[in-house]
Structure formats: structure tokens, C-alpha cells
Amino acid sequence: MTGLEAILMTIIAAATPLLLAAIGELVAERSGVLNLGVEGMMIMGAIGGFAAAYVSGSAMLGVAAAVGAGVGMSLLFAFLTQTLVSNQVATGLALTLFGLGLSGLIGEAFTGLPGVKLPPVHVPGLSDLPLVGPVLFGQDVIVYASVALTALVAWVLARTRIGLVIRATGGNHHSAHALGYNVIAVRYACIAFGGATAGLAGGYLSLAYTPQWIENMTAGRGWIALALVVFSTWAPRRVAVGAYLFGTVWIMGLYVQGVGIDIAPQLLASLPYLITIAALVALSGNRLLTKVNTPACLGQPFVPDR
Amino acid sequence: MTKRFAFAAGLALALMSATASGADKLKVGFIYVGPIGDHGWTYQHDVGRLAIEEEFGDQVETVYVENIAEGPDAERAITRLARDGAGLIFTTSFGFMDPTIKVAERFPDVKFEHATGYKRADNVSTYSARFYEGRYVIGQIAARVSKSGVAGYIASFPIPEVVRGINAFMLGAQSINPDFKVKVVWVSTWFDPGKEADAAKVLIGQGADIITQHTDSTAPLQIAADLGVVGFGQASDMIAFAPDSQLTAIIDNWAPYYVARAKAALDGTWESVDVWDGMAPGMVEMAPYTNLPDDVVAMAKETEARITSGEFHPFSGPIYKQDGTMAIGEGEVLDDGTLLGMNWYVQGIDDKLPQ
């Protein structure tokens, strides 16, 4: 492996879980739901994916279980916030605490066990090319899924009727309701999508990034994803830029230390946050567009008139 | 509305840890910086907690709080333990030092034990282990088995404890191969498996063929195993995570100290002390040597024996600082004060020490 190739591979690995968790949260937020439980859904995806892969021996089953665990957690959130109309912020925080605790409990039985590693895709011919082969054609399915899902979300939100309904629900739920859309159902679906991608992000951590179960292994990535969504002003493309920029600065911070360039590591550790926020704020310079993208009903409960 | 309220109440109950306190029992509290499932630093402290329960049974009750961030959060957590009736509280990370001292001022009747710090009070003891003794041994092993002559060192924060470890590792390596190189990467965290793994990948990509760490998770060792290089367990025996790649591990064995301190608290003989023990009383142990040729194992065991017997001190002169000045001359050893405040690298380390 050449040096550049190793760096690119590590950057993609660092950015993928952030991108996945953020793109799902973006959809939930565009529908008007603020789910602060990303970290909790993610860690449940990590343990769900690890456990299923370990028991069955199949990494792909692990991926499916990770998604399932994320969706399960998100449906719990949806039931509480949409059906029982509980406070979204408090419920989201509780979901994170619940997920961290429950995953630790389940994970007790899986600590120290060898994980099942999700194998990289191999495209005959293409994967063997120098540099571009492994970087572009030798990733695992979750990495490709993260890119495909981002493109899909961008397209659906901007160009399709479904996207319009989601945005209407987030922009003004009373109007959407008056137009005959089932606001609660739309939000249930968007929350579940957010859970699916957060679970997948967690599965990526325990199946590909560091194929093992370690308690609390998400280590705050869910919160970074949440911040990415806000700072990208709810635009899918910017979320992707933010996630990859964060991953790049993060890895370069480690890399420059290894080659002996003299920058304070404390500064290097904070740079991913600073640069990503600065870049996204600069990118979001168009006030009008920001206002259009911001879901006006974000975090507000909706109770349909009887 | 009532439904919602009932749910909230239920959740609050579920979130509250059971803290019923029995009369006359000594309640021993523990504050952990990571999860007990880290199988490293925090795990070993929890082994010590369980040893207290095992030893004293009904006379004690132990409680712990895990994943407490160093900083203001810690003060809240420690205060809460003290308020809930804990009579003896172990705060098990360097960054809990100031919060521990602050809370100790407000609860003069509660006894505190702070790990790896240097601030004491009448009701605050400090204790630490001479991990550097183990670091010297693994430095020697690294120099013997590395083909590239470069080790990757994943470090957390530039505090004396960590700097001392890097220096001891380097001195051990230099005793075998004077040209040995150590690449240091600071990850600015004690526990982030992903970031520790990234650092390991970066270091291996830059030519390190042996990985050691001063962070708490098992991730770096597993990445080493994944990429076909070797490494060392940290704080705990991590052989289960890398059966073909762990050469040995430096084990923090807190249990005997914890049991002794709980006993002192029960007997009423507890006094503020400053304990810094190493291999000799068994506070620092080496995990079984694995995946190593016999002669390297023999060498490691010999060094271990010489340190244990007191015949050899890892920081024996002559030692030169990174800038070439002499830290200590031939025939002398660095005193504990210098070791505890160590904020300089020994000669031969390429990294510039962050200030």
C-alpha cells in the first residue's frame, strides 16, 4: 500500500460513518423532527451488527441487523415523540443514554470476541488498478451505500414529489396536514430512515472500521453528525462535503504528527471541528437559500385536529 | 398528558442508579473515565473494585460511575457519590485531580483516593503505578523484534505520566539498538477506538512495524493484528483481541492496593498517603510473553527480574535530553520528583514534545 493510498483509505473510513448518520438525520430534520438520539441509534447499530455477524458468521447479515437495530431504536423515538407527543429534545437525549446503556449490556457477552470483517468489494480488473483501484473500486458495500444514499437523498428531496411532501411537512405541518398529507406518517418514515442510516453507520464501525465490539465505540460520532447537519444548513451535498472535510482534517492531523511536522497536537485535534464549521458556514453564505432549507417546524410537536 | 407524565416518571426511575445505602456499611465509590468494558485502563480499576467486594463481602457496598469526562462533569459525579454516603472514593484518572481536591474540601469526612495525580490533602491520597518499568521492558522487546527499526507510539495527552512512558520505552529500545526510532502520534483522547485505530493505521502506513499505545482501547492492537504487525497490550492483558500479535502487555494490578485501602478505611486507620509502586509489590505486571523467540523472552524476563529486585532502574544514567544536555550522569538514577514532573524527551525521539 502506498502512502497516499493508505491516507485516502483512512479518510474514507473516517468520513463514512459521519456521512451516513448525518444524511439520515438530515431527512428526519427536513421533515421537522429533531432526533438527538443519533449516538444511541448508532451504538445500537454497532452492537446489533456485531452480534448478528458474530452469531451467524455472515457480515452481510450483520449489516442488515445494524440497520434493523437503528430502525428499532428510531421507531421507539417516533412512537414517543409522534404518537405520545413527548418532547423531542428530551426524548432524543434519553434515546442516546438508553442506547449507550443497552448496547453495553448486550455487548457484555460480545466483548473481546473476534469480529467478522465486512470484505471489500472486488471488481475484476478495476480493483487491481494502482491507487484508484482500491480507493474507488475496493471499498466495502457500506461505503458505496453512503455515497449512493447521499445522492438519492439529494435527488429525492430536491426533485421528487416525495421530497416535496417531506419538505412541506417540515416547513409547515399545519399546511401539509390541511393539504391532506399524514404528517405523523411522513415523520415516522423519515425518523425510520434516519434510524436505518444511523444503524448502518454503527454497523460500519463494528464491522469494517474496527471489526470488534468495544463499549461506547461510537465515541461521540453521532453528535458530530448532528452538528454537520445543522452547519450544512440541511443540504445533502454540503453534508457530504462536511463529512469528508472532517475526515480529511482528522486523518491529516494524525498523519502530520507521524512525519514529524511540528504543530501542537491539541490544535490538530480541534482543527477538524474548526475547519469544517468554518467551511460550511462559508458555503452557506446565501442567506435566502439557508432560510428556504431550514425546516421551520423543526422540533415542534404536531397534534392533528380531531 | 398523564400518559406522558407516567412515561417520564418511569424513565427517570429507570435512569436512576440503585443507591440504597445500608447502615454501618462502608460505601466505596469509583469514578471511571471510560467504560468498564474497555478491557484496558478502566477494566483493571473495576477488577480492583470487585476484589474489594470479594474480600469484605457484606461489610462494604461498592458503586461506580463510568464514562465520566475529565472536567466539570467529574466534579458533579464525585459530589454526588460523596453526597450519597460514600465513605471512600477512588477517582481513577489524572484529569479528576482538581475536581477531587475541590470536592474533598467540601466533604472532609469522606476519604478520597486519586490515581496518577500529585495533589494531596488530609483526606486525599494519591496512588499510581510505575508503569514505566513495564515500558522499558517492551521497549527492549520492540528493538529486538522490529525489522524496520521504527515503532509507532499512540499517545493520549502530553502529561508527565505519558511522557515518562515514551522515554522509558525509548531508553529500553536504545539499550538494544541505539538507532531505534519512535514515531509518536498524539490523539488527544484516552478512549476513542476509531481514532486510536486511525492513528495505528497511519503509523503502520509510515513504516512502523510495532505498535504501542498509551490510550485505553484495544483497537490499536487489533489494527496491528489486522495489518500483520505486532504490538503490546495496554493496562490489561489484551491477548484475546490479538492472539497472534500481542507480544506482552503491561498490566495495572490495582486490586491489592484497593483491598488494603478499603481495609484501612474499615479499621479506621486510613491516612492520606502517596503511593507509587512498581513491579516489586506487583502493582505492575507483565502479561505472558507470546509470539516471541525464546531468547527475547529470556531477555525480557531478565530485565523484569532485575527491575523487580531493585538491581536496575530504567532511568539510570547517563541519560541525555532531546536537546543534548545531560539529564543525569553515569551511575545515578533520576529521582522520583524529576520522574513525576517529566516534561522533556530523551535524546533520539523525533517528535517535538507538545507544551
XYZ file of C-alpha atoms in Angstrom:
661
model
C 0.000 0.000 0.000
C 1.417 3.348 -0.973
C 1.359 6.230 1.460
C -1.244 8.231 -0.457
C -3.447 5.205 -0.890
C -3.303 4.458 2.844
C -4.236 8.059 3.634
C -7.164 8.094 1.223
C -8.453 4.770 2.533
C -8.310 6.032 6.119
C -10.049 9.289 5.222
C -12.895 7.424 3.537
C -13.178 5.162 6.571
C -13.308 8.150 8.924
C -15.871 10.072 6.836
C -18.284 7.228 6.047
C -19.953 6.796 9.457
C -20.348 10.570 9.801
C -21.876 10.898 6.351
C -24.287 8.014 6.900
C -25.519 9.199 10.283
C -25.798 12.787 9.071
C -27.687 12.067 5.874
C -30.393 10.163 7.748
C -30.678 12.815 10.418
C -30.954 15.382 7.639
C -34.036 13.653 6.263
C -35.611 13.456 9.719
C -34.890 17.127 10.340
C -36.207 18.166 6.939
C -39.478 16.556 7.952
C -39.438 18.673 11.102
C -38.134 16.170 13.635
C -35.073 16.856 15.751
C -33.725 13.496 16.873
C -30.822 13.915 19.266
C -30.653 10.152 19.653
C -28.262 9.618 16.715
C -25.478 8.453 19.007
C -27.827 5.967 20.683
C -29.127 4.588 17.394
C -25.603 4.368 16.060
C -24.233 2.420 19.009
C -27.180 0.033 18.853
C -26.403 -0.468 15.171
C -22.822 -1.224 16.137
C -23.711 -3.891 18.686
C -26.621 -5.248 16.621
C -24.404 -5.600 13.580
C -21.550 -7.124 15.514
C -23.741 -9.588 17.379
C -25.611 -10.775 14.297
C -22.421 -11.125 12.281
C -20.707 -12.992 15.091
C -23.572 -15.404 15.704
C -24.317 -16.067 12.038
C -20.803 -15.683 10.681
C -22.160 -13.518 7.895
C -21.082 -9.906 7.628
C -23.999 -9.081 5.350
C -26.465 -10.339 7.953
C -24.607 -8.099 10.369
C -25.203 -5.130 8.084
C -28.903 -5.970 7.919
C -29.076 -6.320 11.702
C -27.304 -2.989 12.172
C -29.929 -1.301 10.021
C -32.659 -3.164 11.886
C -31.322 -2.125 15.281
C -31.150 1.513 14.178
C -34.692 1.376 12.814
C -35.940 -0.261 16.011
C -34.449 2.496 18.130
C -35.816 5.177 15.830
C -39.319 3.686 15.921
C -39.196 3.854 19.704
C -38.331 7.530 19.346
C -41.063 8.001 16.744
C -43.664 6.345 18.955
C -42.752 8.548 21.905
C -42.462 11.833 20.039
C -45.095 11.424 17.324
C -47.748 9.218 18.884
C -47.324 10.214 22.525
C -46.118 13.714 21.571
C -43.273 13.776 24.082
C -40.633 16.478 23.967
C -38.248 15.707 21.092
C -35.110 17.098 22.678
C -35.571 15.236 25.950
C -36.617 12.037 24.221
C -33.661 12.199 21.861
C -31.225 12.651 24.722
C -32.884 9.783 26.573
C -32.601 7.644 23.441
C -28.853 8.269 23.365
C -28.458 7.356 27.036
C -30.693 4.337 26.581
C -28.766 3.161 23.520
C -25.377 3.551 25.195
C -26.556 1.642 28.248
C -28.432 -1.101 26.439
C -25.602 -1.677 23.966
C -23.183 -2.010 26.870
C -25.466 -4.576 28.465
C -25.904 -6.628 25.300
C -22.260 -6.128 24.393
C -21.075 -7.632 27.665
C -21.400 -11.067 26.056
C -19.540 -9.988 22.918
C -16.587 -8.106 24.376
C -13.243 -9.500 23.345
C -14.626 -11.734 20.631
C -13.091 -11.661 17.172
C -15.325 -9.732 14.803
C -16.437 -10.583 11.315
C -14.913 -8.128 8.891
C -17.025 -6.878 6.049
C -14.966 -7.773 2.973
C -14.127 -5.104 0.416
C -15.809 -5.353 -2.943
C -13.644 -6.778 -5.690
C -14.331 -5.728 -9.250
C -12.154 -7.833 -11.555
C -9.679 -5.632 -13.354
C -10.749 -2.321 -11.844
C -9.909 -3.139 -8.193
C -6.388 -4.127 -9.199
C -5.538 -0.761 -10.750
C -2.900 1.126 -8.796
C -4.256 3.761 -6.366
C -7.710 4.286 -7.948
C -8.369 0.531 -7.782
C -8.533 0.103 -4.029
C -9.714 3.652 -3.338
C -12.592 3.748 -5.824
C -13.345 0.095 -6.533
C -12.104 -1.740 -3.476
C -14.288 -0.363 -0.676
C -16.916 -2.310 1.195
C -20.635 -2.090 0.459
C -21.376 0.350 3.286
C -19.032 2.952 1.810
C -20.790 2.695 -1.549
C -24.139 2.763 0.227
C -23.195 6.001 1.974
C -22.420 7.696 -1.325
C -25.472 6.265 -3.077
C -27.789 7.212 -0.217
C -26.452 10.762 -0.178
C -27.095 11.125 -3.903
C -30.505 9.540 -3.511
C -31.492 11.846 -0.663
C -30.300 14.906 -2.576
C -32.320 13.861 -5.602
C -35.455 12.838 -3.730
C -35.564 15.992 -1.626
C -34.941 18.358 -4.498
C -36.631 16.703 -7.450
C -39.413 14.397 -6.422
C -42.936 14.621 -5.091
C -41.940 12.606 -2.031
C -39.242 15.152 -1.312
C -41.750 17.941 -1.661
C -44.067 16.291 0.845
C -41.204 15.803 3.304
C -40.133 19.409 2.983
C -43.720 20.624 3.299
C -44.119 18.591 6.473
C -41.007 20.143 7.940
C -41.760 23.635 6.678
C -45.338 23.935 7.865
C -47.006 20.881 9.266
C -50.421 22.543 9.555
C -50.461 23.325 5.843
C -49.239 19.863 4.966
C -51.989 18.441 7.134
C -54.587 20.727 5.537
C -53.463 19.523 2.116
C -54.323 16.026 3.206
C -50.894 14.628 3.975
C -50.493 12.445 7.003
C -47.860 14.435 8.846
C -47.327 11.799 11.516
C -46.871 9.031 8.966
C -44.402 11.067 6.929
C -42.407 11.807 10.076
C -42.487 8.174 11.170
C -40.990 7.225 7.808
C -38.316 9.934 7.941
C -37.360 9.044 11.512
C -37.100 5.390 10.497
C -34.871 6.333 7.576
C -32.664 8.286 9.967
C -32.540 5.256 12.251
C -31.611 2.996 9.352
C -28.646 5.090 8.280
C -27.503 5.717 11.861
C -27.659 1.968 12.464
C -25.713 1.392 9.263
C -23.122 3.926 10.437
C -22.784 1.995 13.685
C -22.541 -1.261 11.757
C -19.732 0.266 9.740
C -17.818 0.916 12.957
C -18.157 -2.620 14.325
C -17.940 -4.497 11.015
C -15.473 -2.538 8.907
C -13.753 0.348 10.708
C -12.613 -1.594 13.784
C -14.232 -5.040 13.419
C -14.887 -5.709 17.086
C -17.277 -4.665 19.793
C -15.991 -2.041 22.193
C -18.360 -0.396 24.618
C -19.068 3.229 23.700
C -17.183 2.735 20.442
C -19.094 5.494 18.645
C -17.219 7.939 20.910
C -19.333 10.968 20.036
C -19.579 10.467 16.259
C -23.363 10.755 16.464
C -23.012 14.241 17.886
C -20.577 15.259 15.158
C -23.103 14.028 12.582
C -25.814 16.110 14.237
C -23.622 19.187 14.086
C -22.795 18.516 10.430
C -26.497 18.589 9.552
C -27.023 21.986 11.160
C -23.841 23.561 9.853
C -24.531 22.298 6.346
C -27.914 24.049 6.601
C -29.794 20.870 5.740
C -28.271 20.496 2.266
C -27.242 16.903 1.410
C -24.321 17.889 -0.768
C -22.868 20.069 1.950
C -23.281 17.285 4.465
C -21.115 15.150 2.202
C -18.553 17.933 1.850
C -18.568 18.441 5.613
C -18.167 14.751 6.433
C -15.278 14.283 4.035
C -13.631 17.529 5.046
C -13.891 16.491 8.680
C -12.450 13.067 7.900
C -9.614 14.587 5.891
C -8.550 17.093 8.523
C -8.935 14.421 11.218
C -6.626 11.965 9.450
C -4.147 14.609 8.331
C -3.884 15.681 11.977
C -2.574 12.210 12.773
C -0.531 11.955 9.602
C 1.479 15.147 10.002
C 2.485 14.074 13.507
C 3.839 10.805 12.161
C 6.025 12.536 9.602
C 7.230 14.926 12.279
C 5.692 18.232 11.216
C 5.617 20.428 14.270
C 2.063 21.534 15.030
C 0.615 21.303 18.528
C -1.485 18.119 18.721
C -4.085 19.926 20.791
C -4.593 22.261 17.838
C -4.632 19.345 15.403
C -7.321 17.641 17.467
C -9.570 20.687 17.318
C -8.902 21.546 13.659
C -11.447 19.099 12.169
C -14.203 20.895 14.065
C -12.933 24.402 13.355
C -12.217 23.915 9.660
C -15.427 22.022 8.976
C -17.574 24.622 10.704
C -15.749 27.483 9.007
C -16.020 25.864 5.589
C -19.696 25.023 5.966
C -20.522 28.476 7.244
C -18.696 29.958 4.262
C -20.508 27.598 1.884
C -23.833 28.513 3.442
C -23.294 32.188 2.753
C -26.530 32.508 0.783
C -28.962 33.662 3.465
C -32.074 33.198 1.359
C -31.195 29.642 0.448
C -30.399 28.884 4.069
C -33.786 30.192 5.081
C -35.514 28.098 2.430
C -33.661 24.966 3.543
C -34.252 25.435 7.259
C -37.230 23.357 8.368
C -39.410 25.927 10.105
C -41.234 23.297 12.174
C -38.021 21.651 13.399
C -38.554 20.159 16.814
C -42.184 21.277 17.068
C -44.735 18.665 18.046
C -47.705 18.146 15.788
C -51.114 17.045 17.013
C -53.669 16.669 14.245
C -57.024 18.390 14.822
C -59.745 15.994 15.711
C -50.837 14.249 29.374
C -50.959 11.775 32.232
C -49.634 9.091 29.947
C -46.708 11.277 29.063
C -46.049 12.102 32.668
C -46.158 8.461 33.651
C -43.655 7.698 30.961
C -41.322 10.482 32.054
C -41.514 9.307 35.644
C -40.809 5.758 34.589
C -37.836 6.862 32.556
C -36.460 8.916 35.412
C -36.744 5.909 37.691
C -35.051 3.700 35.156
C -32.220 6.150 34.723
C -31.557 6.458 38.429
C -28.997 4.024 39.638
C -29.890 1.976 42.650
C -28.204 3.744 45.519
C -29.960 2.349 48.565
C -27.467 2.592 51.377
C -27.183 0.081 54.153
C -26.352 1.171 57.689
C -22.808 0.662 59.042
C -21.590 -0.474 55.707
C -18.629 1.227 54.124
C -19.723 2.530 50.789
C -16.853 2.652 48.320
C -17.330 4.763 45.225
C -15.429 4.675 41.944
C -15.297 7.263 39.183
C -14.182 5.843 35.853
C -13.063 7.827 32.835
C -14.106 5.130 30.361
C -16.458 2.168 30.223
C -15.613 -0.885 32.310
C -15.868 -2.828 29.073
C -12.795 -1.099 27.601
C -10.689 -4.106 28.590
C -7.911 -1.714 29.398
C -7.469 1.023 31.976
C -10.977 1.245 33.410
C -11.498 -2.501 33.268
C -8.488 -3.008 35.537
C -9.790 -0.499 38.074
C -13.063 -2.374 38.092
C -11.178 -5.605 38.741
C -9.875 -3.813 41.847
C -13.408 -2.807 42.841
C -14.598 -6.397 42.537
C -11.651 -7.506 44.648
C -12.900 -5.223 47.445
C -16.368 -6.789 47.237
C -14.864 -10.239 47.226
C -12.687 -9.523 50.224
C -15.131 -7.769 52.524
C -18.499 -9.110 51.383
C -21.306 -7.620 53.457
C -19.117 -5.053 55.181
C -18.885 -2.968 52.052
C -21.010 -1.758 49.242
C -19.405 -0.534 46.048
C -20.795 1.827 43.459
C -19.220 3.087 40.290
C -19.927 5.696 37.657
C -18.354 5.112 34.272
C -17.665 7.304 31.239
C -17.131 10.462 33.250
C -15.426 13.178 31.238
C -12.446 14.870 32.822
C -13.557 18.368 33.809
C -16.687 19.913 35.327
C -18.703 16.727 34.824
C -16.311 14.908 37.090
C -16.900 17.321 39.945
C -20.640 16.697 39.721
C -20.188 12.947 39.678
C -17.774 12.924 42.624
C -20.015 15.270 44.622
C -22.957 13.022 44.004
C -21.082 9.946 45.252
C -19.984 11.826 48.368
C -23.496 13.091 48.996
C -24.935 9.605 48.549
C -22.918 8.416 51.505
C -19.759 7.006 50.004
C -17.046 6.947 52.680
C -14.172 6.144 50.371
C -13.990 7.330 46.792
C -11.483 6.311 44.138
C -11.157 8.766 41.263
C -9.270 6.895 38.627
C -7.931 9.306 36.057
C -5.348 12.085 36.036
C -7.899 14.690 34.908
C -10.016 14.107 38.002
C -7.299 15.685 40.140
C -8.667 19.210 40.625
C -12.304 18.102 40.882
C -11.268 15.560 43.529
C -9.449 18.180 45.583
C -12.386 20.582 45.314
C -14.966 18.024 46.399
C -12.668 16.767 49.167
C -12.633 20.275 50.670
C -16.398 20.224 50.925
C -16.591 16.687 52.347
C -13.811 16.496 54.972
C -15.178 13.231 56.391
C -15.035 11.392 53.104
C -11.760 9.749 52.140
C -10.538 10.163 48.591
C -8.006 8.214 46.567
C -6.885 9.838 43.349
C -4.985 7.834 40.757
C -1.905 9.233 38.997
C -2.177 12.776 40.325
C 0.083 14.824 42.589
C -2.261 16.982 44.682
C -2.943 15.641 48.155
C -4.904 16.735 51.245
C -5.647 15.280 54.659
C -8.454 13.288 53.146
C -6.965 12.826 49.672
C -4.383 10.154 48.958
C -2.689 9.683 45.642
C -1.568 6.430 44.171
C -0.009 5.414 40.935
C 1.965 2.614 39.437
C 5.433 2.717 37.944
C 4.213 1.726 34.506
C 7.492 2.957 33.088
C 9.144 -0.206 34.389
C 6.967 -2.198 32.005
C 7.521 0.332 29.236
C 11.260 -0.195 29.457
C 10.781 -3.931 29.031
C 8.528 -3.567 25.998
C 10.959 -1.023 24.529
C 13.668 -3.662 24.663
C 11.382 -6.220 23.080
C 10.407 -3.743 20.348
C 14.021 -3.104 19.433
C 14.687 -6.825 19.295
C 11.761 -7.816 17.068
C 11.273 -4.764 14.845
C 12.653 -5.191 11.342
C 12.148 -1.592 10.230
C 13.613 -0.229 13.465
C 10.591 2.047 13.836
C 7.898 1.747 16.480
C 4.587 3.635 16.386
C 3.507 5.102 19.710
C -0.105 6.230 20.138
C -0.156 8.772 22.940
C -3.063 10.486 24.655
C -2.084 13.751 26.333
C 1.363 15.271 26.952
C 1.298 14.833 30.747
C 4.361 13.602 32.685
C 2.878 10.117 33.060
C 2.691 9.664 29.297
C 5.988 11.412 28.516
C 7.728 9.204 31.086
C 6.307 6.147 29.354
C 7.602 7.251 25.964
C 11.028 7.965 27.447
C 11.211 4.633 29.247
C 10.166 2.825 26.077
C 12.852 4.669 24.114
C 15.564 4.026 26.714
C 14.685 0.340 26.646
C 14.823 0.272 22.867
C 18.087 2.212 22.753
C 19.690 -0.244 25.156
C 19.322 -2.799 22.334
C 19.505 -0.637 19.222
C 20.898 2.899 19.663
C 19.417 3.986 16.324
C 15.889 2.862 17.104
C 13.155 5.294 16.072
C 9.842 6.034 17.761
C 7.082 7.822 15.899
C 4.672 9.460 18.329
C 1.112 10.395 17.401
C -0.974 12.294 19.951
C -4.662 11.541 19.618
C -5.848 13.908 22.398
C -8.203 11.342 23.884
C -7.961 8.437 26.317
C -10.667 6.429 24.662
C -11.851 6.604 21.061
C -11.436 3.226 19.375
C -11.935 4.712 15.918
C -9.361 7.438 16.345
C -6.872 5.108 18.015
C -7.338 2.740 15.092
C -6.792 5.582 12.608
C -3.571 6.515 14.368
C -2.384 2.912 14.236
C -3.160 2.724 10.509
C -1.323 5.977 9.849
C 1.728 4.854 11.836
C 1.883 1.463 10.153
C 1.470 3.203 6.791
C 4.510 5.306 7.682
C 6.708 2.311 8.297
C 6.202 1.356 11.937
C 6.122 -2.420 12.297
C 5.434 -2.482 16.016
C 2.654 -0.572 17.743
C 2.371 0.516 21.324
C -0.149 2.810 22.919
C -0.921 4.947 25.908
C -4.651 5.019 25.252
C -7.294 2.749 26.691
C -8.997 0.741 23.965
C -7.994 -2.496 22.298
C -8.396 -1.027 18.816
C -4.723 -0.228 18.027
C -3.624 -3.745 18.859
C -6.369 -5.192 16.686
C -5.426 -2.958 13.784
C -1.825 -4.095 14.238
C -3.025 -7.695 14.075
C -5.146 -6.892 11.027
C -2.256 -5.337 9.150
C 0.177 -8.064 10.098
C 2.378 -6.220 12.583
C 2.812 -6.779 16.312
C 2.138 -4.766 19.417
C 1.613 -4.647 23.161
C -1.460 -4.721 25.349
C -2.050 -1.662 27.463
C -3.198 -1.652 31.114
C -4.735 -5.101 30.785
C -3.932 -8.413 29.113
C -5.404 -7.987 25.634
C -4.312 -11.326 24.249
C -7.903 -12.323 23.439
C -8.088 -9.428 20.991
C -4.883 -10.191 19.121
C -3.779 -13.757 19.865
C -1.145 -13.700 17.113
C 0.065 -10.145 17.587
C 0.281 -9.305 21.280
C 3.846 -9.793 22.491
C 3.035 -8.972 26.103
C 1.036 -6.378 27.983
C 1.690 -4.051 30.882
C -0.971 -4.933 33.440
C -2.096 -2.485 36.094
C -2.851 -4.600 39.116
C -4.757 -2.288 41.456
C -6.575 -4.974 43.421
C -4.116 -5.424 46.336
C -3.895 -1.668 46.898
C -7.666 -1.207 46.728
C -8.259 -4.000 49.198
C -5.629 -2.582 51.575
C -7.142 0.904 51.437
C -10.679 -0.349 51.975
C -9.411 -2.319 54.963
C -7.734 0.781 56.376
C -10.961 2.724 55.977
C -12.931 -0.041 57.699
C -10.417 -0.264 60.553
C -10.259 3.471 60.976
C -6.534 3.521 60.225
C -6.864 5.293 56.895
C -4.383 8.110 56.408
C -3.533 10.261 53.449
C -0.633 8.618 51.662
C 1.290 8.924 48.442
C 1.907 5.529 46.919
C 3.917 4.860 43.810
C 4.545 1.157 43.407
C 6.016 -0.813 40.582
C 6.841 -4.367 39.711
C 8.273 -5.243 43.104
C 4.978 -5.301 45.064
C 3.139 -6.459 41.947
C 1.247 -3.309 41.086
C 2.764 -3.527 37.603
C 2.774 -6.943 35.989
C 3.777 -8.240 32.586
C 1.310 -10.476 30.744
C 2.728 -13.793 29.492
C 5.256 -13.282 26.692
C 3.768 -14.606 23.471
C 4.631 -14.679 19.772
C 8.298 -14.096 20.656
C 11.500 -16.089 20.109
C 12.865 -17.738 23.256
C 15.943 -15.542 23.542
C 13.834 -12.385 23.501
C 11.576 -13.836 26.184
C 14.642 -14.675 28.263
C 15.942 -11.131 27.874
C 12.591 -9.616 28.847
C 12.304 -11.864 31.874
C 15.776 -10.990 32.973
C 15.105 -7.257 32.745
C 11.844 -7.776 34.592
C 13.677 -9.666 37.356
C 16.376 -7.014 37.639
C 13.779 -4.257 37.953
C 11.751 -6.245 40.477
C 14.790 -6.924 42.647
C 15.728 -3.256 42.586
C 19.048 -4.020 40.924
C 18.166 -1.961 37.894
C 16.258 1.301 37.432
C 15.017 2.137 33.908
C 16.056 5.748 34.345
C 19.701 5.020 35.120
C 22.282 7.478 33.848
C 23.768 8.518 31.628
C 20.578 9.964 30.161
C 20.633 12.827 27.696
C 17.702 15.082 26.979
C 16.479 15.624 23.440
C 18.468 18.867 23.147
C 21.671 17.036 24.032
C 22.064 18.289 27.586
C 22.788 15.696 30.212
C 19.841 14.861 32.462
C 21.772 12.567 34.739
C 25.280 11.186 34.782
C 26.701 7.691 34.833
C 25.920 5.694 37.953
C 22.985 7.781 39.124
C 19.239 7.370 38.715
C 16.587 10.026 38.211
C 14.767 10.826 41.435
C 11.006 10.455 41.780
C 10.443 14.207 41.752
C 12.032 14.537 38.330
C 10.164 11.493 37.063
C 6.829 12.808 38.319
C 7.292 16.157 36.636
C 8.928 14.839 33.485
C 8.296 17.278 30.654
C 11.190 16.563 28.327
C 12.092 13.838 25.869
C 15.227 11.761 25.964
C 17.635 12.030 23.058
C 16.665 10.166 19.915
C 12.920 10.806 19.914
C 11.938 12.593 16.703
C 8.713 14.100 17.952
C 8.657 17.579 19.457
C 7.007 17.433 22.856
C 3.793 19.491 22.850
C 3.774 22.071 25.609
